[in-house]
């Protein structure tokens, strides 16, 4: 009886081991099949974001000329230069903030050669729908829609317009902070934390790009010879 129980136990262990081994192999196989398409989709999303935030049509491959730099808090910024016939049209910066209401927020921010913001695209966030999620468009220029009275009677009703757009602003010369903190940008209604996080990511990108330009300038052959 004892030998029979021992034999059954060994068989049970062997069966469980075999099932686990087959399951692990199946999961690994599925992951190998899906890893490449997922990576391709991720790359396509980044290319689309770069085209969205850089003004004009560039003829180089920003992905091939990209570089990355570490931030003081241990993160990574990615820089994608867009050029036409060798001339810089702008630089897209993949940036982030860990201060979002729902966690990390990822942006692609396009900068003109003079340092002004050309456009931005929100790559990923977990902000509250209908509140922090409005960052997708809140910080871009908006056209004022005519009210019903204006449409009927044909005259303009003066109203206070929100000052929330960061497009065209230069973070090096203008305070990119919410108005509650003494800045020039109106926060998303009822989503001040998300707004602060968004601007933190923008400023991180601007500071990183400025530091990269200064480092490049300091290491050019002309400056080395001086």
Short mmCIF file of C-alpha atoms in Angstrom, two decimals:
data_model
loop_
_atom_site.label_atom_id
_atom_site.label_comp_id
_atom_site.label_asym_id
_atom_site.label_seq_id
_atom_site.Cartn_x
_atom_site.Cartn_y
_atom_site.Cartn_z
CA UNK A 1 0.00 0.00 0.00
CA UNK A 2 2.81 2.39 0.91
CA UNK A 3 4.64 1.73 -2.35
CA UNK A 4 1.44 2.34 -4.34
CA UNK A 5 0.89 5.72 -2.67
CA UNK A 6 4.52 6.67 -3.27
CA UNK A 7 4.19 5.68 -6.92
CA UNK A 8 0.99 7.73 -7.34
CA UNK A 9 2.66 10.75 -5.72
CA UNK A 10 5.64 10.53 -8.07
CA UNK A 11 3.31 10.25 -11.06
CA UNK A 12 1.36 13.29 -9.86
CA UNK A 13 4.53 15.36 -9.49
CA UNK A 14 5.70 14.25 -12.93
CA UNK A 15 2.36 15.20 -14.52
CA UNK A 16 2.32 18.61 -12.81
CA UNK A 17 5.91 19.25 -13.86
CA UNK A 18 5.09 18.31 -17.47
CA UNK A 19 2.01 20.56 -17.52
CA UNK A 20 4.01 23.47 -16.08
CA UNK A 21 6.79 22.95 -18.61
CA UNK A 22 4.36 22.85 -21.54
CA UNK A 23 2.48 25.92 -20.27
CA UNK A 24 5.71 27.90 -19.85
CA UNK A 25 6.83 26.93 -23.34
CA UNK A 26 3.45 27.96 -24.77
CA UNK A 27 3.55 31.36 -23.03
CA UNK A 28 7.12 31.95 -24.23
CA UNK A 29 6.10 31.05 -27.78
CA UNK A 30 3.11 33.41 -27.73
CA UNK A 31 5.30 36.20 -26.32
CA UNK A 32 7.83 35.66 -29.10
CA UNK A 33 5.06 35.98 -31.69
CA UNK A 34 3.58 39.16 -30.19
CA UNK A 35 6.78 40.95 -29.10
CA UNK A 36 7.75 42.11 -32.60
CA UNK A 37 4.29 43.43 -33.60
CA UNK A 38 4.01 45.26 -30.27
CA UNK A 39 7.42 46.87 -30.76
CA UNK A 40 6.53 47.82 -34.35
CA UNK A 41 3.28 49.43 -33.18
CA UNK A 42 5.19 51.33 -30.50
CA UNK A 43 7.71 52.61 -33.06
CA UNK A 44 4.92 53.61 -35.46
CA UNK A 45 3.21 55.58 -32.69
CA UNK A 46 6.45 57.44 -31.96
CA UNK A 47 7.04 58.26 -35.64
CA UNK A 48 3.47 59.57 -35.90
CA UNK A 49 4.00 61.72 -32.79
CA UNK A 50 7.26 63.14 -34.19
CA UNK A 51 5.50 64.13 -37.42
CA UNK A 52 2.70 65.69 -35.41
CA UNK A 53 4.92 67.91 -33.27
CA UNK A 54 7.48 69.05 -35.86
CA UNK A 55 6.41 71.82 -38.27
CA UNK A 56 7.09 71.26 -41.97
CA UNK A 57 8.11 68.14 -43.85
CA UNK A 58 11.50 66.71 -42.98
CA UNK A 59 13.50 64.43 -45.26
CA UNK A 60 15.77 62.72 -42.74
CA UNK A 61 15.04 59.82 -40.39
CA UNK A 62 14.80 61.32 -36.87
CA UNK A 63 14.71 57.83 -35.37
CA UNK A 64 18.07 56.98 -36.93
CA UNK A 65 19.67 60.23 -35.69
CA UNK A 66 18.13 60.11 -32.22
CA UNK A 67 20.08 60.24 -28.99
CA UNK A 68 19.14 59.82 -25.34
CA UNK A 69 20.29 61.41 -22.11
CA UNK A 70 19.76 60.63 -18.45
CA UNK A 71 17.93 63.09 -16.23
CA UNK A 72 18.98 63.96 -12.65
CA UNK A 73 16.20 61.74 -11.28
CA UNK A 74 17.42 58.72 -13.23
CA UNK A 75 14.96 58.91 -16.11
CA UNK A 76 15.67 59.05 -19.83
CA UNK A 77 14.90 61.78 -22.37
CA UNK A 78 14.97 60.92 -26.07
CA UNK A 79 15.77 63.52 -28.75
CA UNK A 80 14.72 63.25 -32.41
CA UNK A 81 16.16 65.91 -34.76
CA UNK A 82 14.04 66.65 -37.86
CA UNK A 83 15.91 68.11 -40.84
CA UNK A 84 15.27 69.16 -44.42
CA UNK A 85 18.25 69.21 -46.77
CA UNK A 86 20.51 69.15 -43.73
CA UNK A 87 18.86 72.14 -42.04
CA UNK A 88 17.27 71.62 -38.63
CA UNK A 89 13.49 72.15 -38.71
CA UNK A 90 13.02 71.25 -35.08
CA UNK A 91 13.64 68.64 -32.41
CA UNK A 92 11.07 66.28 -30.94
CA UNK A 93 11.73 65.32 -27.33
CA UNK A 94 10.15 62.31 -25.66
CA UNK A 95 9.73 63.45 -22.09
CA UNK A 96 7.91 62.42 -18.93
CA UNK A 97 6.82 63.35 -15.45
CA UNK A 98 6.23 61.11 -12.46
CA UNK A 99 3.96 63.69 -10.81
CA UNK A 100 0.72 62.89 -12.59
CA UNK A 101 -2.42 62.30 -10.53
CA UNK A 102 -2.50 58.75 -11.90
CA UNK A 103 1.24 58.20 -12.22
CA UNK A 104 3.72 58.73 -15.03
CA UNK A 105 2.77 60.88 -18.02
CA UNK A 106 4.67 60.60 -21.32
CA UNK A 107 4.74 63.36 -23.93
CA UNK A 108 6.38 64.06 -27.27
CA UNK A 109 7.19 67.77 -27.46
CA UNK A 110 8.34 69.52 -30.62
CA UNK A 111 10.69 72.50 -30.34
CA UNK A 112 11.56 74.99 -33.04
CA UNK A 113 15.27 75.82 -33.49
CA UNK A 114 14.74 79.01 -31.43
CA UNK A 115 13.50 77.00 -28.45
CA UNK A 116 9.80 77.80 -28.77
CA UNK A 117 7.27 74.99 -28.53
CA UNK A 118 5.91 73.94 -31.92
CA UNK A 119 3.41 71.34 -30.73
CA UNK A 120 3.00 68.41 -28.37
CA UNK A 121 1.41 64.97 -28.31
CA UNK A 122 0.41 62.99 -25.23
CA UNK A 123 1.80 59.48 -25.62
CA UNK A 124 0.57 57.83 -22.45
CA UNK A 125 -1.13 58.76 -19.18
CA UNK A 126 -3.46 57.42 -16.51
CA UNK A 127 -5.12 60.69 -15.56
CA UNK A 128 -8.79 60.94 -14.63
CA UNK A 129 -11.07 60.79 -17.70
CA UNK A 130 -12.79 64.12 -18.32
CA UNK A 131 -10.38 65.96 -16.02
CA UNK A 132 -6.64 65.37 -16.28
CA UNK A 133 -7.17 63.57 -19.58
CA UNK A 134 -8.05 66.95 -21.12
CA UNK A 135 -4.31 67.64 -21.36
CA UNK A 136 -4.53 66.07 -24.84
CA UNK A 137 -5.87 69.39 -26.14
CA UNK A 138 -6.15 71.82 -23.22
CA UNK A 139 -2.68 73.29 -23.68
CA UNK A 140 -3.14 73.92 -27.41
CA UNK A 141 -4.70 77.01 -29.05
CA UNK A 142 -8.49 76.89 -29.21
CA UNK A 143 -10.83 78.79 -31.48
CA UNK A 144 -13.56 80.65 -29.62
CA UNK A 145 -16.97 79.33 -30.62
CA UNK A 146 -19.74 81.88 -31.06
CA UNK A 147 -22.54 81.72 -28.53
CA UNK A 148 -26.19 81.33 -29.54
CA UNK A 149 -26.77 85.06 -28.96
CA UNK A 150 -23.78 85.94 -31.16
CA UNK A 151 -25.00 83.67 -33.94
CA UNK A 152 -28.55 85.05 -33.84
CA UNK A 153 -27.86 88.77 -33.43
CA UNK A 154 -24.48 88.93 -35.16
CA UNK A 155 -22.52 90.79 -32.49
CA UNK A 156 -19.63 89.67 -30.32
CA UNK A 157 -20.00 89.09 -26.61
CA UNK A 158 -16.75 89.80 -24.80
CA UNK A 159 -15.62 87.07 -22.45
CA UNK A 160 -12.50 86.14 -20.55
CA UNK A 161 -10.53 83.64 -22.62
CA UNK A 162 -8.43 81.00 -20.92
CA UNK A 163 -4.67 81.42 -21.21
CA UNK A 164 -3.69 77.78 -21.35
CA UNK A 165 -1.81 77.28 -24.62
CA UNK A 166 1.90 76.52 -24.43
CA UNK A 167 2.35 76.56 -28.22
CA UNK A 168 4.75 79.29 -29.29
CA UNK A 169 6.06 79.81 -25.77
CA UNK A 170 9.73 79.50 -24.90
CA UNK A 171 10.27 77.76 -21.54
CA UNK A 172 13.67 79.44 -21.28
CA UNK A 173 12.14 82.93 -21.24
CA UNK A 174 8.55 82.41 -20.09
CA UNK A 175 7.32 80.93 -16.83
CA UNK A 176 5.66 77.65 -17.75
CA UNK A 177 3.77 77.11 -14.52
CA UNK A 178 0.10 77.21 -13.62
CA UNK A 179 -1.28 80.61 -12.65
CA UNK A 180 -1.83 79.40 -9.07
CA UNK A 181 1.94 79.01 -8.82
CA UNK A 182 2.67 82.42 -10.33
CA UNK A 183 2.96 81.19 -13.92
CA UNK A 184 1.25 82.19 -17.14
CA UNK A 185 -0.75 79.04 -17.85
CA UNK A 186 -4.32 78.38 -16.77
CA UNK A 187 -4.68 74.92 -15.27
CA UNK A 188 -7.23 72.39 -16.42
CA UNK A 189 -10.42 73.01 -14.45
CA UNK A 190 -10.45 70.78 -11.34
CA UNK A 191 -7.19 69.11 -12.42
CA UNK A 192 -4.38 71.28 -11.08
CA UNK A 193 -2.18 68.29 -10.22
CA UNK A 194 -2.39 66.97 -13.78
CA UNK A 195 -1.68 70.45 -15.15
CA UNK A 196 1.40 70.85 -12.98
CA UNK A 197 2.58 67.42 -14.07
CA UNK A 198 2.11 68.27 -17.74
CA UNK A 199 4.15 71.46 -17.40
CA UNK A 200 6.80 69.58 -15.42
CA UNK A 201 7.24 67.25 -18.40
CA UNK A 202 7.41 70.21 -20.80
CA UNK A 203 10.02 72.01 -18.70
CA UNK A 204 12.03 68.79 -18.33
CA UNK A 205 12.14 68.47 -22.12
CA UNK A 206 13.15 72.12 -22.58
CA UNK A 207 15.90 71.93 -19.97
CA UNK A 208 17.20 68.68 -21.44
CA UNK A 209 17.30 70.12 -24.95
CA UNK A 210 19.02 73.29 -23.74
CA UNK A 211 21.63 71.26 -21.87
CA UNK A 212 22.20 69.08 -24.92
CA UNK A 213 22.68 72.13 -27.17
CA UNK A 214 25.13 73.69 -24.73
CA UNK A 215 27.09 70.45 -24.46
CA UNK A 216 27.22 70.09 -28.25
CA UNK A 217 28.33 73.71 -28.64
CA UNK A 218 31.07 73.26 -26.05
CA UNK A 219 32.50 70.22 -27.83
CA UNK A 220 32.54 71.54 -31.42
CA UNK A 221 36.00 71.71 -33.08
CA UNK A 222 35.82 75.51 -33.25
CA UNK A 223 35.35 75.84 -29.51
CA UNK A 224 37.97 73.21 -28.75
CA UNK A 225 40.57 75.24 -30.63
CA UNK A 226 39.79 78.45 -28.73
#
